[in-house]
């Protein structure tokens, strides 16, 4: 299947972009574009087109997901299909008109290929190329893994295999380790079995333990009852000792209460109320006295305050007058300063007038001096004329100088034209020179052709030498017909398959021999350790017993001498029979080991037979190959050397053809060189130039070129000078006209200058500098007069008007206050009035403060009276309840009431404490116990009781410990779950061992299957794939490596590159670029093998030549060109310099698409 057109309708950054892939002999297409042009997007488009859009895509940044669409046309031998692919959940395949197509419509074109398979087998980019080379480097010691990874497009098989091996080793291994899960579970099983054995119940032990527990329980109960009695007695004595003092104190307090008699009950806080009322009365009396004195003082102060109400009414006018005073304070000084400035400006103006020579300048007033100044337009006109004078003068001088320069140049050009010679070059000389020049470097070309001949001859010699001893002569070599590459590949595959089979057979034989030795060692060690009795041992003993008995019956041996021997044989036979019955399991194990030993022996015999069979097949194959070589005239040539020798033969024939062509080109160059040299000599002689016989083509060309160059230079110079003279005439006329215009402008300026000086009153013939200085003095006079007017009008007159208004306002304010304004200065008036206003305001504020304080004092007096009344009212109920009239009697009644209340509270609390600490006894019972006790012997009795209780406690503790130990022993024998736990642990260990076993079988089988797949692929594909990959690799490395070879003596086998000198280079010894080329060669060879068995799909190559130089990039393109004859190749790159190399390989029919 091939792609004829791809339309990126709405996809990624593309909109309605169509790419054509026309068919050609080499179905190779190049797509070139700079970075971010969309090559990666295009590569993803192939996968999305054939297998559908993924659920999530990053290519919807321009078009929404629902609008993504690709369209293409594909074809194969059976037909053509034009279809669309859209983004959606179903019916994503559409016809060009939008009609849904079934998903199986592409199966006839794609076969069984999936998206992942297409990406790995038919897609290759630079990162994957580098990664593949690195993975080959990691797996360089396993040729099967290298081939499998390169052919399948997958990587890191070594890591997967190592991970499986590591996990299997962690699960189980013949070598016991505490870190392996199987042996961990086995140890747990052993522990559970031992625990289960320990908890097995025995009847006699259980009975003794149970009886001992019952005896100890009875002893403990007796001790506990006796201790309870002792503790009860101690509690009674402790209660008497603890409560006797409280009983005595309670009786004393009750006696005192009876002695007090009847007492008036007053409130609990009566004493506090009396004390608080007395303190409050004293404080209130003190406050009333103090506030009365303060009130009299403030009333006297209030009477002494006097307020100026008229000034307060005019406060706003007085403050406004004071504001004006501050504002106009500097007016007098400023007026004097401005008057001085005006005087200075007037002096400067009169000095300038004197310098101008104006008559009576020192005695003129302001108006007269202003009238002497020329009008402003006249002054500005003179300034303009001064500015124009410099430019007019320079223009006149420049015009005159330009006319003179142009006239001099014209004269010089006419003189040069007169000196130039007139030369005409013959046509024959030009023709001969052109033909010689077309040859380039004739001598260099001859030398190069000779070198090519020598190089071709050397290459032929090297190629013939490389053929070795099998080369006879060139005709024989040309006529020699070798087997085709397919036949050689098939033979190599057969030879390598036989070698692999032999190696595998030898490996299996070695493993079988090792297994036989191991089984024999296990059998011997088992016999030495267990000494099991077999059936044969029992039969032999019984046979000896029977022989002895028969000899006794036949009288061959006398009874006296043979009886003891007969008895020994009987005992021996019986002992062996009993031992075999007792050790039946060991005997069965021994029989099993013997069977395993015999099976391993049988496997070894089978392996030996298979090894001999494979060796015979390999020998027969080698003899057939030697016969084939002898028939070809290449005796004893190894099979693996034949492909390389065939390639070398092709190179030798190609070198022979190249040498023939080089000689023909060299002879043609010699003939052309002689004809050109003769034509040059004749043309030079005809032109009158000297010619020597020893002159070469280069010398004649140089002489002819110098002659022609000199003639052409003279003609060009004459034409240039003629053109310059023609162009100079109108320029000279224009310059002369410009000179006349400049002279007229200067004359008009002089007339205007004279008129302006007359209007300004200046002398007509005054120099320009004097006129400019006079204008400066006039401008200074005008500026000074303007400043004087401004100072007088805008500053001095305004300030005098402000001062007069200030004076009038002050007089009016004085008249309002009834004061005469005559002879009073306005500033002083303002200050005096502000002082009066300030004093009036202070008096007003003082009156307000005194009245406010006086009001506060009256409020305090009222509060003091209220406090006296409140304190007297709080004592009135106490007087009435106590039935007394003064404070002293009330105080005595309060003391009696408080004492009576305290005794009642103490008695009540004592009774409550007595009952709380009486252990539930009533007061009467407690009183009886205290009175009946012997208080003198109480402490002694308590000491004796405590000693008895301590001794009884120790004995009870000892019995409890013995009882706990006895119960533990009884529980250990029966009645606990120890056996169940042990059995549970045993079952868990067995389950874990089963899980480990199941997991080990899966992991070990997976590792073996992966290893088997790699080895099987190597055995089946190694020969054809290596032969094809070696040829591609040789081309990619420009012959640096002749082919690929496998070192069968290494374990595992190693893939190596074979150089032309026979040196083998492993993958680790190759450069990064060479490893990339090796991986590319293996991928291309695997793809070619795949295409022989499956439908062809487009091969997408993305920037594969980043690490390639130009020569190897061209070689890689040749390899892709050969692949493009089997399937379509689409090459993506951002290196446009590869286009020249690609055109060199594919010719003008190359399809180039620019993004």
Coordinates of C-alpha atoms in Angstrom, one line a residue, residues 375-917:
X375 CA 11.0 102.6 15.2
X376 CA 11.1 98.9 15.9
X377 CA 10.5 97.8 12.2
X378 CA 13.5 99.8 11.1
X379 CA 15.7 98.1 13.7
X380 CA 14.4 94.7 12.7
X381 CA 15.0 95.4 9.0
X382 CA 18.6 96.3 9.7
X383 CA 19.1 93.1 11.7
X384 CA 17.7 91.0 8.8
X385 CA 20.0 92.7 6.4
X386 CA 23.0 91.9 8.6
X387 CA 22.0 88.3 8.7
X388 CA 21.5 88.1 4.9
X389 CA 24.9 89.7 4.2
X390 CA 27.1 86.7 5.1
X391 CA 25.0 84.2 3.1
X392 CA 25.0 86.4 0.0
X393 CA 28.7 87.0 0.1
X394 CA 29.5 83.3 0.5
X395 CA 27.1 82.4 -2.3
X396 CA 28.8 84.8 -4.7
X397 CA 32.2 83.5 -3.8
X398 CA 31.1 79.8 -4.1
X399 CA 29.5 80.4 -7.6
X400 CA 32.6 82.1 -8.9
X401 CA 34.8 79.2 -7.6
X402 CA 32.5 76.5 -9.1
X403 CA 32.7 78.1 -12.6
X404 CA 36.5 78.2 -12.4
X405 CA 36.8 74.5 -11.3
X406 CA 34.4 73.2 -14.0
X407 CA 36.4 75.1 -16.7
X408 CA 39.6 73.5 -15.4
X409 CA 38.2 70.0 -15.5
X410 CA 36.9 70.3 -19.1
X411 CA 40.3 71.4 -20.2
X412 CA 42.0 68.4 -18.5
X413 CA 39.5 65.9 -20.0
X414 CA 40.2 67.2 -23.5
X415 CA 43.9 66.8 -23.0
X416 CA 43.6 63.2 -21.8
X417 CA 41.4 62.2 -24.8
X418 CA 44.1 63.5 -27.1
X419 CA 46.6 61.1 -25.5
X420 CA 44.6 57.8 -25.7
X421 CA 45.6 55.4 -28.6
X422 CA 43.1 53.7 -31.0
X423 CA 43.4 49.8 -31.0
X424 CA 41.2 47.1 -32.8
X425 CA 41.4 43.5 -31.6
X426 CA 41.1 40.7 -34.2
X427 CA 38.1 38.4 -34.0
X428 CA 40.3 35.2 -34.5
X429 CA 42.2 36.1 -31.3
X430 CA 39.0 36.5 -29.2
X431 CA 37.6 33.1 -30.5
X432 CA 40.9 31.3 -29.8
X433 CA 41.1 32.8 -26.3
X434 CA 37.4 31.9 -25.5
X435 CA 38.0 28.3 -26.5
X436 CA 41.2 28.1 -24.3
X437 CA 39.4 29.7 -21.4
X438 CA 36.5 27.2 -21.7
X439 CA 39.0 24.5 -20.9
X440 CA 39.7 26.0 -17.4
X441 CA 43.1 25.0 -16.2
X442 CA 44.4 22.8 -19.0
X443 CA 47.5 21.6 -17.2
X444 CA 45.6 21.0 -14.0
X445 CA 43.0 19.1 -15.9
X446 CA 45.7 16.9 -17.5
X447 CA 47.3 16.4 -14.1
X448 CA 44.0 15.5 -12.6
X449 CA 43.1 13.1 -15.4
X450 CA 46.5 11.5 -14.9
X451 CA 45.9 11.3 -11.2
X452 CA 42.5 9.7 -11.7
X453 CA 44.2 7.1 -14.0
X454 CA 46.7 6.4 -11.3
X455 CA 44.1 6.2 -8.5
X456 CA 41.9 3.9 -10.6
X457 CA 44.9 1.7 -11.3
X458 CA 45.8 1.7 -7.6
X459 CA 42.2 0.8 -6.6
X460 CA 42.2 -2.0 -9.2
X461 CA 45.4 -3.3 -7.7
X462 CA 44.1 -3.1 -4.2
X463 CA 40.8 -4.8 -5.2
X464 CA 42.6 -7.6 -6.9
X465 CA 45.0 -8.0 -4.0
X466 CA 42.0 -8.1 -1.6
X467 CA 40.7 -11.2 -3.5
X468 CA 43.6 -13.1 -2.0
X469 CA 44.9 -16.4 -3.2
X470 CA 41.7 -17.2 -5.1
X471 CA 42.4 -14.6 -7.8
X472 CA 44.0 -16.0 -11.0
X473 CA 43.6 -13.5 -13.8
X474 CA 41.2 -10.8 -14.9
X475 CA 39.5 -12.8 -17.8
X476 CA 38.8 -15.7 -15.4
X477 CA 37.5 -13.2 -12.8
X478 CA 35.1 -11.7 -15.4
X479 CA 33.9 -15.1 -16.5
X480 CA 33.4 -16.4 -12.9
X481 CA 29.7 -16.9 -12.0
X482 CA 29.2 -17.0 -8.2
X483 CA 26.1 -18.0 -6.3
X484 CA 23.5 -15.2 -5.9
X485 CA 23.2 -13.3 -2.6
X486 CA 20.0 -15.1 -1.9
X487 CA 21.6 -18.5 -2.2
X488 CA 24.6 -17.4 -0.1
X489 CA 22.2 -16.0 2.5
X490 CA 20.3 -19.3 2.6
X491 CA 23.5 -21.3 2.9
X492 CA 24.8 -19.0 5.6
X493 CA 21.5 -19.4 7.4
X494 CA 21.7 -23.2 7.1
X495 CA 25.3 -23.2 8.3
X496 CA 24.5 -20.9 11.3
X497 CA 21.4 -22.9 12.1
X498 CA 23.5 -26.1 12.2
X499 CA 26.1 -24.3 14.3
X500 CA 23.5 -23.0 16.7
X501 CA 21.9 -26.5 16.9
X502 CA 25.3 -28.0 17.6
X503 CA 26.0 -25.4 20.2
X504 CA 22.6 -25.9 21.8
X505 CA 23.0 -29.7 21.7
X506 CA 26.4 -29.5 23.3
X507 CA 25.0 -27.1 25.9
X508 CA 22.1 -29.5 26.6
X509 CA 24.7 -32.4 26.8
X510 CA 26.7 -30.4 29.3
X511 CA 23.7 -29.6 31.4
X512 CA 22.5 -33.2 31.3
X513 CA 26.0 -34.4 32.4
X514 CA 26.0 -31.9 35.2
X515 CA 22.5 -33.0 36.2
X516 CA 23.6 -36.7 36.3
X517 CA 26.5 -35.8 38.5
X518 CA 24.4 -33.8 40.8
X519 CA 21.7 -36.5 41.1
X520 CA 24.4 -39.1 41.8
X521 CA 25.9 -36.9 44.5
X522 CA 22.5 -36.3 46.1
X523 CA 21.8 -40.1 46.0
X524 CA 25.2 -40.9 47.6
X525 CA 24.8 -38.3 50.3
X526 CA 21.3 -39.4 51.1
X527 CA 22.5 -43.0 51.5
X528 CA 25.4 -41.9 53.7
X529 CA 23.2 -39.8 55.9
X530 CA 20.1 -42.0 56.4
X531 CA 21.4 -45.6 55.6
X532 CA 17.9 -46.6 54.3
X533 CA 17.1 -50.3 53.9
X534 CA 15.9 -51.2 50.4
X535 CA 14.0 -54.3 49.3
X536 CA 17.1 -55.7 47.7
X537 CA 18.9 -55.5 51.1
X538 CA 16.1 -57.4 52.8
X539 CA 16.0 -60.0 50.0
X540 CA 19.7 -60.5 50.2
X541 CA 19.6 -61.0 54.0
X542 CA 16.8 -63.5 53.7
X543 CA 18.7 -65.3 50.9
X544 CA 21.7 -65.7 53.2
X545 CA 19.5 -66.9 56.0
X546 CA 17.9 -69.5 53.7
X547 CA 21.3 -70.6 52.4
X548 CA 22.5 -71.1 55.9
X549 CA 19.4 -73.1 56.8
X550 CA 19.7 -75.3 53.7
X551 CA 23.4 -76.0 54.6
X552 CA 22.2 -77.1 58.1
X553 CA 19.5 -79.3 56.6
X554 CA 21.8 -80.9 54.1
X555 CA 24.3 -81.5 56.9
X556 CA 26.9 -79.6 54.9
X557 CA 27.5 -77.6 58.1
X558 CA 27.2 -79.1 61.5
X559 CA 24.6 -77.8 63.9
X560 CA 27.3 -77.1 66.5
X561 CA 29.3 -75.0 64.2
X562 CA 26.5 -73.4 62.1
X563 CA 23.9 -72.7 64.7
X564 CA 25.4 -69.4 65.8
X565 CA 25.8 -68.2 62.2
X566 CA 22.2 -69.2 61.4
X567 CA 21.0 -67.3 64.4
X568 CA 23.0 -64.2 63.2
X569 CA 21.4 -64.4 59.7
X570 CA 17.9 -64.7 61.2
X571 CA 18.5 -61.7 63.4
X572 CA 20.0 -59.8 60.5
X573 CA 17.1 -60.5 58.2
X574 CA 14.5 -59.6 60.9
X575 CA 16.4 -56.5 61.8
X576 CA 16.5 -55.3 58.2
X577 CA 12.8 -56.1 57.7
X578 CA 11.9 -54.2 60.8
X579 CA 14.1 -51.3 59.8
X580 CA 12.6 -51.1 56.4
X581 CA 9.1 -51.1 57.9
X582 CA 10.1 -48.4 60.4
X583 CA 11.8 -46.2 57.8
X584 CA 9.4 -46.7 54.9
X585 CA 9.4 -43.0 54.1
X586 CA 13.2 -42.8 53.8
X587 CA 13.2 -45.9 51.6
X588 CA 10.6 -44.3 49.3
X589 CA 12.6 -41.1 49.2
X590 CA 15.7 -43.2 48.2
X591 CA 13.7 -45.0 45.5
X592 CA 12.6 -41.6 44.2
X593 CA 16.2 -40.3 44.1
X594 CA 17.2 -43.5 42.2
X595 CA 14.5 -42.9 39.6
X596 CA 15.5 -39.3 39.1
X597 CA 19.1 -40.4 38.7
X598 CA 18.1 -42.9 36.0
X599 CA 16.0 -40.3 34.2
X600 CA 18.9 -37.9 34.1
X601 CA 21.1 -40.7 32.7
X602 CA 18.5 -41.3 29.9
X603 CA 18.4 -37.5 29.1
X604 CA 22.2 -37.5 28.9
X605 CA 22.2 -40.5 26.5
X606 CA 19.6 -38.7 24.3
X607 CA 21.7 -35.5 24.3
X608 CA 24.8 -37.4 23.3
X609 CA 22.9 -39.0 20.4
X610 CA 21.5 -35.7 19.3
X611 CA 25.0 -34.0 19.5
X612 CA 26.5 -36.7 17.3
X613 CA 23.7 -36.4 14.8
X614 CA 24.1 -32.6 14.5
X615 CA 27.9 -32.9 14.2
X616 CA 27.4 -35.3 11.3
X617 CA 25.0 -32.9 9.6
X618 CA 27.4 -30.0 10.0
X619 CA 30.3 -32.1 8.6
X620 CA 28.2 -33.2 5.6
X621 CA 27.2 -29.6 5.0
X622 CA 30.9 -28.4 5.1
X623 CA 31.9 -31.2 2.7
X624 CA 29.2 -30.2 0.2
X625 CA 30.4 -26.6 0.4
X626 CA 34.0 -27.6 -0.2
X627 CA 32.8 -29.5 -3.3
X628 CA 31.0 -26.4 -4.6
X629 CA 34.1 -24.2 -4.0
X630 CA 36.3 -26.6 -5.9
X631 CA 33.9 -26.6 -8.9
X632 CA 34.0 -22.8 -8.9
X633 CA 37.8 -22.8 -8.8
X634 CA 37.9 -21.4 -5.3
X635 CA 39.2 -24.2 -3.2
X636 CA 38.9 -24.2 0.5
X637 CA 37.0 -20.8 0.6
X638 CA 35.0 -20.5 3.9
X639 CA 31.3 -20.0 3.5
X640 CA 31.2 -16.8 5.6
X641 CA 34.0 -15.4 3.4
X642 CA 32.1 -15.9 0.1
X643 CA 29.7 -12.9 0.5
X644 CA 32.5 -10.6 1.3
X645 CA 34.6 -12.1 -1.6
X646 CA 31.7 -11.6 -4.0
X647 CA 31.4 -8.0 -3.0
X648 CA 35.1 -7.6 -3.4
X649 CA 34.9 -9.2 -6.9
X650 CA 32.2 -6.6 -7.8
X651 CA 34.5 -3.8 -6.6
X652 CA 37.4 -5.2 -8.6
X653 CA 35.3 -5.3 -11.8
X654 CA 34.0 -1.8 -11.1
X655 CA 37.6 -0.6 -10.6
X656 CA 38.6 -2.1 -13.9
X657 CA 35.8 -0.3 -15.7
X658 CA 36.8 2.9 -13.9
X659 CA 40.4 2.6 -15.0
X660 CA 39.3 2.2 -18.7
X661 CA 37.1 5.3 -18.6
X662 CA 39.9 7.3 -16.9
X663 CA 42.4 6.4 -19.6
X664 CA 39.9 7.4 -22.4
X665 CA 39.3 10.8 -20.7
X666 CA 43.0 11.4 -20.3
X667 CA 43.7 10.8 -24.0
X668 CA 40.8 13.1 -25.1
X669 CA 42.2 15.9 -22.9
X670 CA 45.6 15.6 -24.5
X671 CA 44.1 16.0 -28.0
X672 CA 42.0 19.0 -27.1
X673 CA 44.9 20.7 -25.4
X674 CA 47.1 20.5 -28.6
X675 CA 44.4 21.9 -30.9
X676 CA 43.8 24.9 -28.6
X677 CA 47.5 25.7 -28.2
X678 CA 48.0 25.8 -32.0
X679 CA 45.0 28.1 -32.6
X680 CA 46.2 30.6 -29.9
X681 CA 49.7 30.8 -31.5
X682 CA 48.3 31.6 -34.9
X683 CA 45.9 34.3 -33.6
X684 CA 48.7 36.0 -31.6
X685 CA 51.0 36.0 -34.6
X686 CA 48.2 37.6 -36.7
X687 CA 47.8 40.3 -34.1
X688 CA 51.5 41.1 -34.3
X689 CA 52.4 39.8 -30.9
X690 CA 55.6 37.7 -30.3
X691 CA 55.1 33.9 -29.9
X692 CA 57.7 31.4 -28.7
X693 CA 57.6 27.6 -29.3
X694 CA 58.0 26.9 -25.6
X695 CA 54.9 28.9 -24.7
X696 CA 52.2 26.9 -23.1
X697 CA 48.4 27.4 -23.3
X698 CA 48.5 29.4 -20.1
X699 CA 51.2 31.7 -21.3
X700 CA 49.5 32.3 -24.6
X701 CA 46.2 33.0 -22.8
X702 CA 47.8 35.5 -20.5
X703 CA 49.4 37.4 -23.4
X704 CA 46.2 37.5 -25.3
X705 CA 44.2 38.6 -22.3
X706 CA 46.6 41.4 -21.5
X707 CA 46.4 42.6 -25.2
X708 CA 42.6 42.5 -25.2
X709 CA 42.3 44.1 -21.8
X710 CA 44.6 47.0 -22.8
X711 CA 42.5 47.6 -25.9
X712 CA 39.2 47.4 -24.1
X713 CA 40.5 49.6 -21.3
X714 CA 41.5 52.4 -23.8
X715 CA 38.1 52.2 -25.5
X716 CA 36.3 52.4 -22.2
X717 CA 38.4 55.3 -21.0
X718 CA 37.8 57.3 -24.2
X719 CA 34.0 56.7 -24.0
X720 CA 34.0 57.8 -20.3
X721 CA 35.9 61.0 -21.1
X722 CA 33.6 61.8 -24.0
X723 CA 30.5 61.3 -21.8
X724 CA 32.1 63.5 -19.1
X725 CA 32.7 66.3 -21.6
X726 CA 29.1 66.0 -22.9
X727 CA 27.7 66.2 -19.4
X728 CA 30.1 69.0 -18.3
X729 CA 28.9 71.7 -20.9
X730 CA 25.4 72.2 -19.5
X731 CA 26.7 72.1 -16.0
X732 CA 29.2 74.9 -16.8
X733 CA 26.4 77.1 -18.3
X734 CA 24.3 76.6 -15.2
X735 CA 27.2 77.5 -12.9
X736 CA 27.8 80.7 -14.9
X737 CA 24.1 81.7 -14.7
X738 CA 24.2 81.1 -10.9
X739 CA 27.2 83.4 -10.6
X740 CA 25.3 86.2 -12.3
X741 CA 22.3 85.8 -10.1
X742 CA 24.5 85.9 -7.0
X743 CA 26.0 89.2 -8.2
X744 CA 22.5 90.7 -8.7
X745 CA 21.4 89.7 -5.2
X746 CA 24.5 91.4 -3.7
X747 CA 23.7 94.7 -5.5
X748 CA 20.1 94.7 -4.3
X749 CA 21.2 94.1 -0.7
X750 CA 23.5 97.1 -0.8
X751 CA 20.7 99.4 -1.9
X752 CA 18.4 98.2 0.9
X753 CA 21.3 98.6 3.4
X754 CA 21.8 102.3 2.5
X755 CA 18.1 103.0 2.9
X756 CA 17.8 101.3 6.3
X757 CA 20.8 103.2 7.7
X758 CA 19.3 106.5 6.6
X759 CA 16.0 105.7 8.3
X760 CA 17.8 104.8 11.6
X761 CA 19.9 107.9 11.6
X762 CA 23.2 106.1 11.1
X763 CA 26.0 106.9 8.7
X764 CA 25.7 105.2 5.3
X765 CA 29.2 103.9 5.1
X766 CA 29.3 102.6 8.7
X767 CA 30.8 99.1 9.0
X768 CA 28.5 96.3 9.7
X769 CA 30.1 95.7 13.2
X770 CA 29.4 99.4 14.2
X771 CA 25.9 99.1 13.0
X772 CA 25.4 95.9 14.9
X773 CA 26.8 97.5 18.1
X774 CA 24.5 100.6 17.7
X775 CA 21.5 98.3 17.3
X776 CA 22.5 96.6 20.5
X777 CA 22.7 99.9 22.4
X778 CA 19.2 100.9 21.0
X779 CA 17.8 97.6 22.2
X780 CA 19.3 98.1 25.6
X781 CA 17.8 101.6 25.9
X782 CA 14.3 100.3 24.8
X783 CA 14.5 97.5 27.4
X784 CA 15.6 99.8 30.2
X785 CA 12.8 102.3 29.5
X786 CA 10.2 99.4 29.4
X787 CA 11.4 98.1 32.8
X788 CA 11.2 101.6 34.3
X789 CA 7.6 101.9 33.2
X790 CA 6.7 98.5 34.6
X791 CA 8.2 99.3 38.0
X792 CA 6.4 102.5 38.4
X793 CA 3.0 101.4 37.1
X794 CA 2.8 97.8 38.3
X795 CA 4.6 97.9 41.7
X796 CA 5.2 101.4 43.2
X797 CA 1.7 102.9 42.4
X798 CA -0.1 99.7 43.5
X799 CA 1.7 99.6 46.9
X800 CA 1.0 103.2 47.6
X801 CA -2.7 102.7 46.9
X802 CA -2.7 99.7 49.3
X803 CA -1.1 101.7 52.1
X804 CA -3.6 104.6 51.7
X805 CA -6.5 102.1 52.0
X806 CA -5.0 100.6 55.1
X807 CA -4.8 104.0 56.7
X808 CA -8.5 104.8 55.9
X809 CA -9.7 101.5 57.3
X810 CA -7.9 102.1 60.6
X811 CA -9.4 105.6 61.0
X812 CA -12.9 104.3 60.4
X813 CA -12.5 101.6 63.1
X814 CA -11.2 104.2 65.6
X815 CA -14.2 106.4 64.9
X816 CA -16.5 103.4 65.6
X817 CA -14.9 102.9 69.0
X818 CA -15.2 106.6 69.7
X819 CA -11.5 107.5 69.3
X820 CA -10.2 110.4 67.3
X821 CA -8.0 109.1 64.3
X822 CA -6.0 112.3 64.0
X823 CA -2.2 111.9 64.1
X824 CA -2.3 108.1 64.8
X825 CA -0.3 105.6 62.6
X826 CA -2.4 102.8 61.2
X827 CA 0.0 100.0 62.1
X828 CA 0.1 101.1 65.7
X829 CA -3.7 101.3 65.8
X830 CA -4.0 97.7 64.6
X831 CA -1.6 96.5 67.2
X832 CA -3.4 98.3 70.1
X833 CA -6.8 97.1 69.0
X834 CA -5.5 93.5 68.7
X835 CA -4.2 93.8 72.3
X836 CA -7.6 95.0 73.6
X837 CA -9.3 92.2 71.7
X838 CA -7.0 89.6 73.2
X839 CA -7.6 90.9 76.8
X840 CA -11.4 91.0 76.3
X841 CA -11.4 87.4 75.0
X842 CA -9.3 86.2 78.0
X843 CA -11.7 87.8 80.4
X844 CA -14.6 86.2 78.7
X845 CA -13.0 82.8 78.8
X846 CA -12.1 83.2 82.5
X847 CA -15.7 84.1 83.3
X848 CA -16.9 81.0 81.4
X849 CA -14.5 78.7 83.2
X850 CA -15.3 80.1 86.7
X851 CA -19.0 79.7 86.1
X852 CA -18.5 76.2 84.9
X853 CA -16.4 75.3 88.0
X854 CA -18.9 77.0 90.4
X855 CA -21.7 74.9 88.8
X856 CA -19.6 71.7 89.4
X857 CA -19.0 72.7 93.1
X858 CA -22.8 73.2 93.7
X859 CA -23.4 69.7 92.3
X860 CA -20.7 68.2 94.7
X861 CA -22.4 69.9 97.7
X862 CA -25.7 68.4 96.7
X863 CA -24.1 64.9 96.4
X864 CA -22.5 65.3 99.9
X865 CA -26.0 66.1 101.5
X866 CA -27.5 63.1 99.7
X867 CA -24.7 60.8 101.0
X868 CA -25.3 61.9 104.7
X869 CA -29.0 61.2 104.4
X870 CA -28.3 57.8 102.7
X871 CA -25.8 56.7 105.5
X872 CA -28.2 57.7 108.3
X873 CA -31.1 55.7 106.6
X874 CA -28.9 52.5 106.3
X875 CA -28.5 52.4 110.1
X876 CA -32.1 53.0 111.1
X877 CA -33.2 49.3 110.6
X878 CA -30.4 48.1 112.8
X879 CA -31.3 50.5 115.6
X880 CA -34.9 49.3 115.5
X881 CA -34.1 45.5 115.4
X882 CA -31.5 45.8 118.2
X883 CA -33.8 48.1 120.3
X884 CA -31.0 50.6 121.1
X885 CA -30.7 54.3 120.4
X886 CA -26.9 55.1 120.0
X887 CA -24.1 53.6 118.0
X888 CA -22.1 52.2 120.9
X889 CA -25.0 50.0 122.1
X890 CA -25.6 48.9 118.6
X891 CA -22.0 47.9 118.2
X892 CA -22.2 45.7 121.4
X893 CA -25.3 44.0 120.2
X894 CA -23.6 43.2 116.8
X895 CA -20.6 41.6 118.6
X896 CA -22.9 39.3 120.7
X897 CA -24.9 38.3 117.6
X898 CA -21.7 37.5 115.6
X899 CA -20.3 35.3 118.5
X900 CA -23.6 33.4 118.8
X901 CA -23.7 32.8 115.1
X902 CA -20.1 31.6 114.9
X903 CA -20.7 29.0 117.7
X904 CA -23.7 27.7 115.8
X905 CA -21.8 27.4 112.6
X906 CA -18.8 25.6 114.3
X907 CA -21.2 23.1 116.0
X908 CA -23.0 22.4 112.7
X909 CA -19.8 21.9 110.8
X910 CA -18.4 19.7 113.6
X911 CA -21.4 17.5 113.5
X912 CA -21.3 17.2 109.7
X913 CA -17.6 16.4 109.7
X914 CA -18.1 13.8 112.4
X915 CA -20.9 12.1 110.4
X916 CA -18.8 12.3 107.1
X917 CA -15.8 10.7 108.7

